[in-house]
Short mmCIF file of C-alpha atoms in Angstrom, two decimals:
data_model
loop_
_atom_site.label_atom_id
_atom_site.label_comp_id
_atom_site.label_asym_id
_atom_site.label_seq_id
_atom_site.Cartn_x
_atom_site.Cartn_y
_atom_site.Cartn_z
CA MET A 716 119.60 176.63 -46.77
CA ARG A 717 120.94 175.88 -50.21
CA ILE A 718 123.38 178.40 -51.68
CA PHE A 719 123.83 178.39 -55.45
CA GLU A 720 127.42 178.45 -56.62
CA ASN A 721 126.53 180.26 -59.84
CA GLN A 722 123.58 181.70 -61.74
CA VAL A 723 123.48 178.81 -64.21
CA GLN A 724 122.56 176.51 -61.32
CA GLN A 725 119.97 179.01 -60.15
CA ILE A 726 118.08 179.38 -63.42
CA LYS A 727 118.11 175.62 -64.06
CA ASN A 728 116.73 175.10 -60.55
CA GLU A 729 113.94 177.58 -61.19
CA VAL A 730 112.84 175.64 -64.26
CA TYR A 731 113.08 172.24 -62.59
CA GLN A 732 111.13 173.51 -59.57
CA LYS A 733 108.27 174.81 -61.71
CA VAL A 734 108.14 171.59 -63.71
CA ALA A 735 108.22 169.48 -60.54
CA GLN A 736 105.58 171.58 -58.80
CA TYR A 737 103.09 171.43 -61.64
CA ALA A 738 103.83 167.77 -62.38
CA PHE A 739 103.05 166.82 -58.77
CA GLU A 740 99.88 168.94 -58.92
CA GLY A 741 98.85 167.31 -62.19
CA ILE A 742 98.54 170.59 -64.10
CA LEU A 743 101.83 170.62 -66.01
CA ASP A 744 100.28 170.49 -69.48
CA GLU A 745 98.07 173.53 -68.92
CA LYS A 746 100.83 175.47 -67.15
CA THR A 747 103.70 174.83 -69.57
CA LYS A 748 103.18 177.97 -71.67
CA GLU A 749 102.99 180.12 -68.54
CA ILE A 750 106.27 178.96 -67.00
CA PRO A 751 108.58 181.21 -69.10
CA TYR A 752 106.51 184.22 -67.99
CA GLU A 753 106.44 183.14 -64.35
CA ILE A 754 110.20 182.71 -64.25
CA ASN A 755 110.82 185.86 -66.32
CA PRO A 756 107.99 188.27 -65.43
CA GLY A 757 109.75 191.33 -66.81
CA PRO A 758 109.71 194.03 -67.87
CA ASN A 759 113.46 194.07 -67.33
CA PRO A 760 115.68 191.04 -68.01
CA ARG A 761 118.00 189.58 -65.39
CA PHE A 762 120.70 188.02 -67.55
CA ARG A 763 119.99 188.51 -71.25
CA CYS A 764 119.57 191.42 -73.63
CA CYS A 765 115.80 191.56 -73.26
CA ILE A 766 112.94 189.79 -71.53
CA HIS A 767 111.85 188.09 -74.77
CA HIS A 768 115.29 186.50 -75.13
CA GLU A 769 115.15 185.23 -71.57
CA ARG A 770 111.75 183.67 -72.13
CA ALA A 771 113.00 181.99 -75.31
CA VAL A 772 115.90 180.44 -73.40
CA THR A 773 113.57 179.32 -70.60
CA SER A 774 111.30 177.65 -73.18
CA GLU A 775 114.27 175.68 -74.46
CA ARG A 776 115.21 174.67 -70.92
CA LEU A 777 111.63 173.49 -70.46
CA LEU A 778 111.94 171.33 -73.56
CA MET A 779 115.03 169.68 -72.05
CA ALA A 780 113.14 169.12 -68.78
CA PHE A 781 110.48 167.32 -70.84
CA GLY A 782 113.10 165.07 -72.44
CA GLY A 783 114.47 167.26 -75.22
CA ASP A 784 114.21 166.91 -78.97
CA GLU A 785 112.78 163.46 -79.70
CA SER A 786 114.52 163.38 -83.09
CA ASN A 787 117.91 163.79 -81.41
CA ASP A 788 119.16 160.64 -79.68
CA ASN A 789 121.99 162.47 -77.91
CA LEU A 790 121.39 163.16 -74.23
CA VAL A 791 123.22 166.48 -74.39
CA GLU A 792 121.89 169.31 -76.56
CA VAL A 793 122.76 172.90 -77.33
CA LEU A 794 120.07 175.48 -76.55
CA PRO A 795 120.14 177.66 -79.69
CA SER A 796 118.71 180.77 -78.03
CA ALA A 797 121.25 180.57 -75.20
CA CYS A 798 124.29 180.03 -77.42
CA ASP A 799 124.92 183.57 -78.60
CA GLN A 800 127.33 185.30 -76.24
CA CYS A 801 130.73 183.86 -77.19
CA LEU A 802 132.97 185.70 -79.61
CA GLU A 803 132.36 184.49 -83.14
CA ASN A 804 136.00 184.72 -84.15
CA ARG A 805 138.60 182.58 -82.44
CA TYR A 806 141.74 184.66 -83.11
CA VAL A 807 141.69 188.36 -82.26
CA VAL A 808 144.47 190.95 -82.30
CA THR A 809 144.56 192.69 -78.93
CA GLU A 810 145.90 196.04 -77.73
CA ILE A 811 149.12 194.31 -76.81
CA CYS A 812 150.15 194.45 -80.48
CA ARG A 813 153.21 196.73 -80.65
CA GLY A 814 153.30 197.19 -84.39
CA CYS A 815 156.68 195.47 -84.68
CA LEU A 816 158.80 195.46 -87.81
CA ALA A 817 159.03 191.69 -88.22
CA HIS A 818 155.29 191.11 -88.71
CA ARG A 819 155.72 187.39 -88.16
CA CYS A 820 151.97 187.02 -87.80
CA LYS A 821 151.48 188.27 -91.36
CA GLN A 822 154.26 186.10 -92.76
CA SER A 823 152.92 182.98 -91.05
CA CYS A 824 149.34 183.28 -92.31
CA PRO A 825 148.70 180.80 -95.18
CA LYS A 826 145.61 182.69 -96.38
CA ASP A 827 146.91 186.28 -96.41
CA ALA A 828 144.25 187.11 -93.84
CA ILE A 829 146.51 189.53 -91.92
CA THR A 830 147.24 193.04 -93.00
CA ILE A 831 148.95 195.92 -91.22
CA VAL A 832 146.67 198.90 -90.58
CA ASN A 833 148.08 201.96 -88.82
CA ASN A 834 151.09 199.90 -87.86
CA LYS A 835 148.88 197.29 -86.14
CA ALA A 836 147.98 193.79 -87.27
CA PHE A 837 144.42 193.25 -88.48
CA ILE A 838 142.76 189.87 -89.19
CA ASP A 839 140.29 189.58 -92.05
CA GLN A 840 137.92 187.06 -90.50
CA SER A 841 136.38 186.19 -93.85
CA LYS A 842 139.75 184.69 -94.85
CA CYS A 843 140.85 183.29 -91.49
CA ILE A 844 140.81 179.49 -91.24
CA GLU A 845 141.69 179.47 -87.52
CA CYS A 846 144.94 177.57 -88.04
CA GLY A 847 146.56 179.38 -85.11
CA ARG A 848 149.87 180.16 -86.81
CA CYS A 849 149.58 183.89 -86.13
CA HIS A 850 148.96 183.18 -82.45
CA ALA A 851 152.00 180.92 -82.27
CA SER A 852 154.31 183.29 -84.11
CA CYS A 853 153.63 186.55 -82.25
CA PRO A 854 156.48 187.30 -79.80
CA TYR A 855 154.16 189.46 -77.66
CA ASP A 856 151.24 187.01 -77.50
CA ALA A 857 149.21 189.84 -78.97
CA VAL A 858 146.99 187.50 -80.96
CA ALA A 859 144.54 186.06 -78.46
CA ASP A 860 143.13 182.56 -78.82
CA VAL A 861 139.56 182.86 -77.56
CA MET A 862 138.47 179.31 -78.25
CA ARG A 863 134.97 178.72 -76.97
CA PRO A 864 134.93 177.02 -73.57
CA CYS A 865 132.79 174.13 -74.80
CA VAL A 866 135.08 173.44 -77.76
CA LYS A 867 138.18 173.70 -75.59
CA ALA A 868 136.76 171.36 -72.96
CA CYS A 869 135.43 168.60 -75.22
CA PRO A 870 137.84 165.64 -75.11
CA THR A 871 136.72 164.12 -78.41
CA GLY A 872 136.34 167.18 -80.63
CA ALA A 873 132.59 166.61 -80.82
CA ILE A 874 131.66 170.30 -80.74
CA GLN A 875 131.87 172.49 -83.83
CA MET A 876 130.31 175.73 -85.04
CA ASP A 877 127.53 175.89 -87.62
CA GLU A 878 127.10 178.57 -90.27
CA HIS A 879 125.47 180.84 -87.69
CA LYS A 880 128.46 180.50 -85.32
CA LYS A 881 126.40 178.47 -82.85
CA ALA A 882 127.73 175.32 -81.23
CA ILE A 883 126.61 171.96 -82.59
CA ILE A 884 127.38 168.51 -81.22
CA ASP A 885 128.54 165.63 -83.38
CA ASN A 886 126.56 162.81 -81.79
CA GLU A 887 128.89 160.18 -83.23
CA LYS A 888 131.84 161.63 -81.32
CA CYS A 889 130.06 162.64 -78.10
CA ILE A 890 130.79 160.39 -75.09
CA GLN A 891 128.16 162.08 -72.86
CA CYS A 892 130.81 163.11 -70.33
CA GLY A 893 129.04 166.43 -69.74
CA THR A 894 132.23 168.48 -69.72
CA CYS A 895 130.71 170.99 -72.13
CA VAL A 896 127.65 171.32 -69.88
CA TYR A 897 129.86 172.28 -66.97
CA TYR A 898 132.22 174.57 -68.84
CA CYS A 899 129.66 176.60 -70.81
CA PRO A 900 129.43 179.79 -68.72
CA PHE A 901 126.00 180.63 -70.16
CA GLY A 902 124.31 177.30 -69.47
CA ALA A 903 123.73 176.97 -73.21
CA ILE A 904 124.36 173.21 -73.21
CA GLN A 905 122.13 171.01 -71.11
CA ASP A 906 121.30 167.35 -70.50
CA LYS A 907 117.87 165.89 -71.13
CA SER A 908 115.78 165.15 -68.06
CA GLN A 909 113.44 162.38 -66.96
CA ILE A 910 112.10 164.37 -64.02
CA VAL A 911 108.51 164.31 -65.31
CA GLU A 912 108.52 160.54 -65.83
CA VAL A 913 109.90 159.97 -62.34
CA ILE A 914 107.27 162.21 -60.75
CA GLU A 915 104.50 160.41 -62.63
CA ALA A 916 105.84 157.09 -61.32
CA LEU A 917 105.97 158.47 -57.76
CA LYS A 918 102.35 159.61 -58.01
CA GLN A 919 101.12 156.11 -58.87
CA LYS A 920 100.38 154.65 -55.45
CA ASN A 921 100.30 151.10 -56.80
CA ARG A 922 103.95 151.31 -57.93
CA LYS A 923 106.99 150.96 -55.71
CA VAL A 924 109.72 153.39 -56.68
CA TYR A 925 113.20 152.84 -55.27
CA GLY A 926 115.89 155.48 -55.28
CA ILE A 927 119.43 154.19 -55.61
CA ILE A 928 121.86 156.88 -54.54
CA ALA A 929 125.42 157.36 -55.83
CA PRO A 930 128.03 157.77 -53.06
CA ALA A 931 128.82 161.25 -54.40
CA ILE A 932 125.71 162.37 -52.51
CA ALA A 933 127.96 162.78 -49.47
CA THR A 934 129.35 166.01 -50.92
CA GLN A 935 126.14 167.51 -52.27
CA TYR A 936 123.95 168.44 -49.34
CA ASN A 937 126.45 170.34 -47.24
CA TYR A 938 123.69 172.46 -45.73
CA VAL A 939 121.70 169.64 -44.10
CA ASP A 940 122.08 166.23 -42.49
CA LEU A 941 122.21 163.60 -45.24
CA GLY A 942 119.73 161.38 -43.38
CA LYS A 943 117.15 164.16 -43.62
CA VAL A 944 117.54 164.17 -47.41
CA ILE A 945 116.68 160.47 -47.41
CA THR A 946 113.60 161.21 -45.30
CA ALA A 947 112.60 163.94 -47.77
CA MET A 948 112.91 161.43 -50.63
CA LYS A 949 110.52 159.10 -48.83
CA ILE A 950 108.08 161.98 -48.38
CA LEU A 951 108.32 162.53 -52.14
CA GLY A 952 107.09 158.97 -52.56
CA PHE A 953 110.17 156.77 -52.80
CA THR A 954 109.46 153.40 -51.21
CA ASP A 955 113.05 153.04 -50.08
CA VAL A 956 116.53 154.41 -50.76
CA VAL A 957 119.53 152.15 -51.32
CA GLU A 958 123.20 153.05 -51.61
CA VAL A 959 124.80 152.31 -54.96
CA ALA A 960 127.96 151.80 -52.91
CA LEU A 961 126.36 148.47 -51.95
CA GLY A 962 126.75 147.39 -55.56
CA ALA A 963 130.25 148.88 -55.61
CA ASP A 964 131.30 146.53 -52.79
CA VAL A 965 130.45 143.52 -54.93
CA VAL A 966 131.77 145.10 -58.14
CA ALA A 967 135.19 145.48 -56.46
CA ILE A 968 135.26 141.78 -55.59
CA HIS A 969 134.14 140.67 -59.05
CA GLU A 970 136.54 143.05 -60.79
CA ALA A 971 139.47 141.82 -58.67
CA GLU A 972 138.66 138.22 -59.52
CA GLU A 973 138.28 139.07 -63.19
CA LEU A 974 141.65 140.83 -63.18
CA ILE A 975 143.39 137.81 -61.65
CA HIS A 976 141.78 135.54 -64.24
CA ARG A 977 142.69 137.78 -67.18
CA LEU A 978 146.31 138.16 -66.15
CA SER A 979 146.65 134.42 -65.59
CA GLU A 980 145.30 133.91 -69.11
CA GLY A 981 147.95 136.19 -70.59
CA ASP A 982 146.18 139.55 -70.84
CA THR A 983 148.56 142.46 -70.30
CA PHE A 984 146.09 144.80 -68.59
CA MET A 985 142.43 145.42 -67.75
CA THR A 986 140.55 148.67 -67.25
CA SER A 987 137.72 149.46 -64.86
CA SER A 988 134.19 149.69 -66.23
CA CYS A 989 132.23 151.72 -63.67
CA CYS A 990 132.60 155.13 -65.42
CA PRO A 991 130.40 155.10 -68.56
CA ALA A 992 132.06 158.21 -70.03
CA PHE A 993 135.46 156.49 -69.80
CA VAL A 994 134.02 153.34 -71.39
CA ASN A 995 132.51 155.46 -74.18
CA TYR A 996 135.87 157.17 -74.66
CA VAL A 997 137.61 153.84 -75.18
CA HIS A 998 134.98 152.84 -77.74
CA GLU A 999 135.28 156.17 -79.55
CA LYS A 1000 139.04 156.78 -79.54
CA PHE A 1001 140.61 153.36 -78.91
CA PRO A 1002 138.28 150.70 -80.36
CA GLU A 1003 141.16 148.22 -80.55
CA LEU A 1004 141.34 148.29 -76.73
CA VAL A 1005 137.66 147.59 -76.05
CA GLY A 1006 138.53 143.99 -75.20
CA HIS A 1007 140.60 145.23 -72.26
CA ILE A 1008 137.58 146.80 -70.53
CA SER A 1009 136.32 144.83 -67.54
CA THR A 1010 133.15 142.90 -68.27
CA THR A 1011 131.91 143.61 -64.75
CA ILE A 1012 128.73 145.67 -64.62
CA SER A 1013 128.73 149.10 -63.01
CA PRO A 1014 127.69 149.61 -59.37
CA MET A 1015 124.54 151.35 -60.63
CA VAL A 1016 123.42 148.32 -62.64
CA ALA A 1017 124.48 145.90 -59.91
CA THR A 1018 122.39 147.71 -57.30
CA ALA A 1019 119.41 147.99 -59.64
CA ARG A 1020 119.59 144.26 -60.44
CA LEU A 1021 119.58 143.51 -56.73
CA VAL A 1022 116.51 145.67 -56.11
CA LYS A 1023 114.60 144.06 -58.97
CA SER A 1024 115.61 140.57 -57.90
CA ILE A 1025 113.92 141.26 -54.57
CA ASP A 1026 110.97 143.20 -56.01
CA PRO A 1027 110.46 142.40 -59.74
CA GLU A 1028 107.80 145.11 -60.03
CA ALA A 1029 110.10 147.81 -58.67
CA VAL A 1030 110.74 151.07 -60.51
CA VAL A 1031 114.42 151.89 -60.03
CA VAL A 1032 115.66 155.48 -60.21
CA PHE A 1033 119.40 156.13 -60.08
CA ILE A 1034 120.34 159.52 -58.65
CA GLY A 1035 123.87 160.82 -59.08
CA PRO A 1036 126.27 163.46 -60.43
CA CYS A 1037 126.67 162.04 -63.93
CA ILE A 1038 125.15 162.71 -67.35
CA ALA A 1039 126.85 159.63 -68.81
CA LYS A 1040 124.79 157.49 -66.43
CA LYS A 1041 121.72 158.65 -68.35
CA GLU A 1042 123.34 157.31 -71.48
CA GLU A 1043 124.24 154.07 -69.72
CA GLU A 1044 120.59 153.63 -68.76
CA HIS A 1045 119.50 154.30 -72.35
CA ARG A 1046 121.87 151.74 -73.90
CA GLN A 1047 120.71 148.87 -71.72
CA LEU A 1048 119.55 146.16 -74.07
CA GLU A 1049 117.52 143.32 -72.61
CA ASP A 1050 118.58 144.26 -69.10
CA GLN A 1051 116.26 147.10 -68.10
CA SER A 1052 117.44 147.16 -64.48
CA VAL A 1053 117.52 150.94 -64.26
CA ASP A 1054 114.28 152.62 -65.28
CA TYR A 1055 115.23 156.27 -64.87
CA VAL A 1056 118.24 158.44 -64.07
CA LEU A 1057 118.14 161.76 -62.26
CA VAL A 1058 120.98 164.06 -61.29
CA PHE A 1059 121.27 165.79 -57.92
CA GLU A 1060 120.03 169.06 -59.43
CA GLU A 1061 116.75 167.43 -60.38
CA LEU A 1062 116.25 165.61 -57.09
CA THR A 1063 116.92 168.82 -55.16
CA ALA A 1064 114.36 170.76 -57.20
CA MET A 1065 111.79 168.05 -56.49
CA ILE A 1066 112.46 168.26 -52.74
CA GLU A 1067 112.37 172.05 -52.79
CA THR A 1068 108.85 172.03 -54.27
CA MET A 1069 107.54 170.27 -51.17
CA ASP A 1070 105.98 172.36 -48.44
CA LEU A 1071 108.36 171.24 -45.72
CA ASN A 1072 111.34 172.42 -43.76
CA ILE A 1073 113.99 169.80 -44.36
CA GLU A 1074 115.81 170.85 -41.18
CA ASP A 1075 112.82 169.73 -39.10
CA LEU A 1076 112.78 166.20 -40.53
CA LYS A 1077 113.92 163.15 -38.61
CA PRO A 1078 116.92 161.60 -40.38
CA SER A 1079 116.61 158.16 -41.96
CA PRO A 1080 119.51 155.71 -41.76
CA LEU A 1081 121.63 154.99 -44.81
CA ASN A 1082 124.00 152.18 -43.96
CA ASN A 1083 124.07 149.67 -46.79
CA ALA A 1084 127.72 149.82 -47.83
CA SER A 1085 131.33 149.70 -46.72
CA ALA A 1086 133.88 152.50 -46.76
CA TYR A 1087 135.47 151.01 -49.87
CA GLY A 1088 132.17 150.94 -51.74
CA ARG A 1089 131.49 154.54 -50.82
CA GLY A 1090 135.02 155.44 -51.89
CA PHE A 1091 134.14 154.71 -55.54
CA ALA A 1092 132.97 158.33 -55.68
CA THR A 1093 136.50 159.73 -55.78
CA SER A 1094 139.48 159.20 -58.03
CA GLY A 1095 141.47 156.23 -56.75
CA GLY A 1096 138.49 154.76 -54.92
CA VAL A 1097 138.03 151.84 -57.30
CA THR A 1098 141.73 150.99 -57.12
CA ALA A 1099 141.69 151.14 -53.32
CA ALA A 1100 138.73 148.75 -53.17
CA VAL A 1101 140.25 146.31 -55.67
CA ASN A 1102 143.59 146.45 -53.85
CA GLU A 1103 141.88 145.63 -50.57
CA ILE A 1104 140.39 142.50 -52.16
CA LEU A 1105 143.69 141.47 -53.73
CA LYS A 1106 145.57 142.01 -50.47
CA ASN A 1107 143.62 139.17 -48.91
CA LYS A 1108 144.50 136.74 -51.69
CA GLU A 1109 147.74 134.80 -52.02
CA LEU A 1110 148.95 135.67 -55.52
CA ASP A 1111 152.00 134.61 -57.42
CA MET A 1112 151.65 137.55 -59.80
CA THR A 1113 152.30 141.26 -59.56
CA ILE A 1114 149.38 143.67 -59.83
CA GLU A 1115 150.40 147.17 -60.92
CA PRO A 1116 147.46 149.61 -60.74
CA LEU A 1117 147.30 153.06 -62.33
CA VAL A 1118 144.77 155.69 -61.30
CA CYS A 1119 143.79 157.87 -64.27
CA ASP A 1120 142.31 161.04 -62.82
CA GLY A 1121 140.45 162.74 -65.67
CA ILE A 1122 140.12 162.03 -69.37
CA GLU A 1123 143.56 163.43 -70.25
CA ALA A 1124 145.25 160.95 -67.92
CA CYS A 1125 143.04 158.19 -69.33
CA ASP A 1126 144.07 159.14 -72.87
CA LYS A 1127 147.75 158.98 -71.99
CA ALA A 1128 147.42 155.51 -70.45
CA LEU A 1129 145.35 154.22 -73.35
CA ARG A 1130 147.91 155.48 -75.87
CA LEU A 1131 150.60 153.55 -74.02
CA GLY A 1132 148.34 150.51 -73.96
CA LYS A 1133 147.73 150.77 -77.68
CA ALA A 1134 151.48 150.98 -78.31
CA GLY A 1135 152.15 147.99 -76.07
CA ARG A 1136 154.26 150.11 -73.69
CA LEU A 1137 151.96 150.18 -70.68
CA LYS A 1138 153.69 148.77 -67.59
CA TYR A 1139 150.52 148.77 -65.47
CA THR A 1140 148.10 145.87 -65.29
CA PHE A 1141 144.98 147.58 -63.90
CA ILE A 1142 143.74 150.95 -65.16
CA GLU A 1143 141.16 152.89 -63.19
CA GLY A 1144 139.53 155.25 -65.66
CA MET A 1145 137.61 158.29 -64.41
CA ALA A 1146 136.47 160.86 -66.96
CA CYS A 1147 135.98 163.59 -64.35
CA ARG A 1148 139.09 164.89 -62.64
CA GLY A 1149 138.61 164.20 -58.95
CA GLY A 1150 136.12 161.42 -59.64
CA CYS A 1151 132.33 161.37 -59.39
CA ILE A 1152 132.25 163.99 -56.65
CA LYS A 1153 133.37 166.44 -59.35
CA GLY A 1154 130.77 165.31 -61.88
CA PRO A 1155 129.46 167.81 -64.48
CA VAL A 1156 126.05 168.29 -62.85
CA THR A 1157 126.98 168.20 -59.19
CA MET A 1158 125.62 171.11 -57.21
CA HIS A 1159 128.66 171.70 -55.06
CA TYR A 1160 132.31 172.02 -56.05
CA GLY A 1161 134.65 172.91 -53.24
CA PRO A 1162 137.71 172.01 -51.18
CA GLN A 1163 135.51 170.42 -48.53
CA ASP A 1164 134.12 167.77 -50.88
CA THR A 1165 136.91 165.27 -50.26
CA LYS A 1166 136.62 165.75 -46.49
CA ALA A 1167 132.87 165.20 -46.68
CA LEU A 1168 133.37 161.95 -48.59
CA VAL A 1169 136.04 160.76 -46.14
CA SER A 1170 133.66 161.43 -43.27
CA TYR A 1171 130.92 159.54 -45.12
CA CYS A 1172 133.28 156.59 -45.65
CA ASN A 1173 134.32 156.60 -42.00
CA GLU A 1174 130.68 156.27 -40.97
CA ALA A 1175 130.25 153.04 -42.94
CA ILE A 1176 129.59 149.80 -41.08
CA GLU A 1177 132.50 147.36 -41.08
CA THR A 1178 130.46 144.29 -42.04
CA ALA A 1179 128.79 145.95 -45.03
CA SER A 1180 130.99 144.34 -47.69
CA VAL A 1181 130.43 140.89 -46.18
CA ASN A 1182 126.69 141.51 -46.10
CA ALA A 1183 126.78 142.76 -49.69
CA VAL A 1184 128.39 139.54 -50.93
CA ARG A 1185 125.92 137.43 -48.95
CA ILE A 1186 122.94 139.36 -50.32
CA PHE A 1187 124.13 139.28 -53.92
CA ASN A 1188 124.94 135.57 -53.75
CA LEU A 1189 121.60 134.84 -52.15
CA GLN A 1190 119.79 136.66 -54.95
CA ASN A 1191 122.05 135.10 -57.61
CA ILE A 1192 122.87 138.47 -59.22
CA GLN A 1193 124.62 138.27 -62.59
CA MET A 1194 127.70 140.51 -62.35
CA GLU A 1195 128.75 140.53 -66.00
CA ARG A 1196 127.59 142.66 -68.88
#
């Protein structure tokens, strides 16, 4: 039985389940207006100020389930009705204020926004420019900095406030990492979904739909045997399910060979390319370093190319923990290897709409990849796989890898690279701290995740990487972007 870790997951699941149910039944269009009332029957609200507010938020979640605002190209959007609970003012004087004589907060303010009322500091918010000098100067830390979680979490400064004090996203700065989606405690920021399109494809009996599963799946279904989840996917209508770790096996080999070639040609370092949010971050913040990004395609694209080389008419659906993968699918140019991207939340809602007990299902095997390919799901996994390849080669050069766990670590390494002071030759960049198993839309975050992935890796067949190379070579898969 699935246990929700928070109420944001729960309410999103309720919406996805309704959409999936009616889409499978073919009555979604006529039921759309009823869904907000079915989820929020009233008369009393569960989470918001009133039932009408809850229904408004649900309507906006429905829009995102249908693909979001068509005029907005960004895959992450703010739900206006849901973004209304954070404090409007960033700096607030708390009860800790002792009414000291120095009044350093007042002296530090460049806009004379602070006055002393009844021996306590008071901030005139109409004058405050949120420079933070009062906060920094108070010896008692009596001026609280209540920066909104989404603003604080965004690594590129893409989130600002509009004139109504609601969050807005600067699409030019957004790298689709999904950090804001995870950190907003009200679920007021959400990613666009392709769940309806996938269901429509599954319903067409003349189309073969293949699910390609990210290795992070090992940590997501901790309440059931993973093989039974694969069986449930086939009941949904997927023709077959393939591990993206299969593509990761070949990506590791190609990336290792590319690294050797680059260093022999005089390049000082190369970065990994499997994390699209990290790649987007380099493009956004360090455009002069774009040439250092590996030209090897991601495991997702590699696996999708393999599937379509075998079945050109295949519909390929990637399923994983990552919003940035949706963006990666969207920015494919001539190479439309991946048709749709779902996250685990969406897949789970689809399964939960089926009238079946997943515990009673017979498990299906999932044994396409090696332990190293499956290890791509955690921070350091790419480096471990590349190192394993390099270990078997006789090199007259030194390879110095650096694992960047999270966007802050990536930023530090990239700054050193920009300054020409980076002593490492291979940079593994992961936007999410902990790797893909800690992605922004994963359903399960816990101390057991790493153990679950290790167990998953240990179950891998030893010859998988050899088979992967043979299969990819046989199908003549192009491994470069």
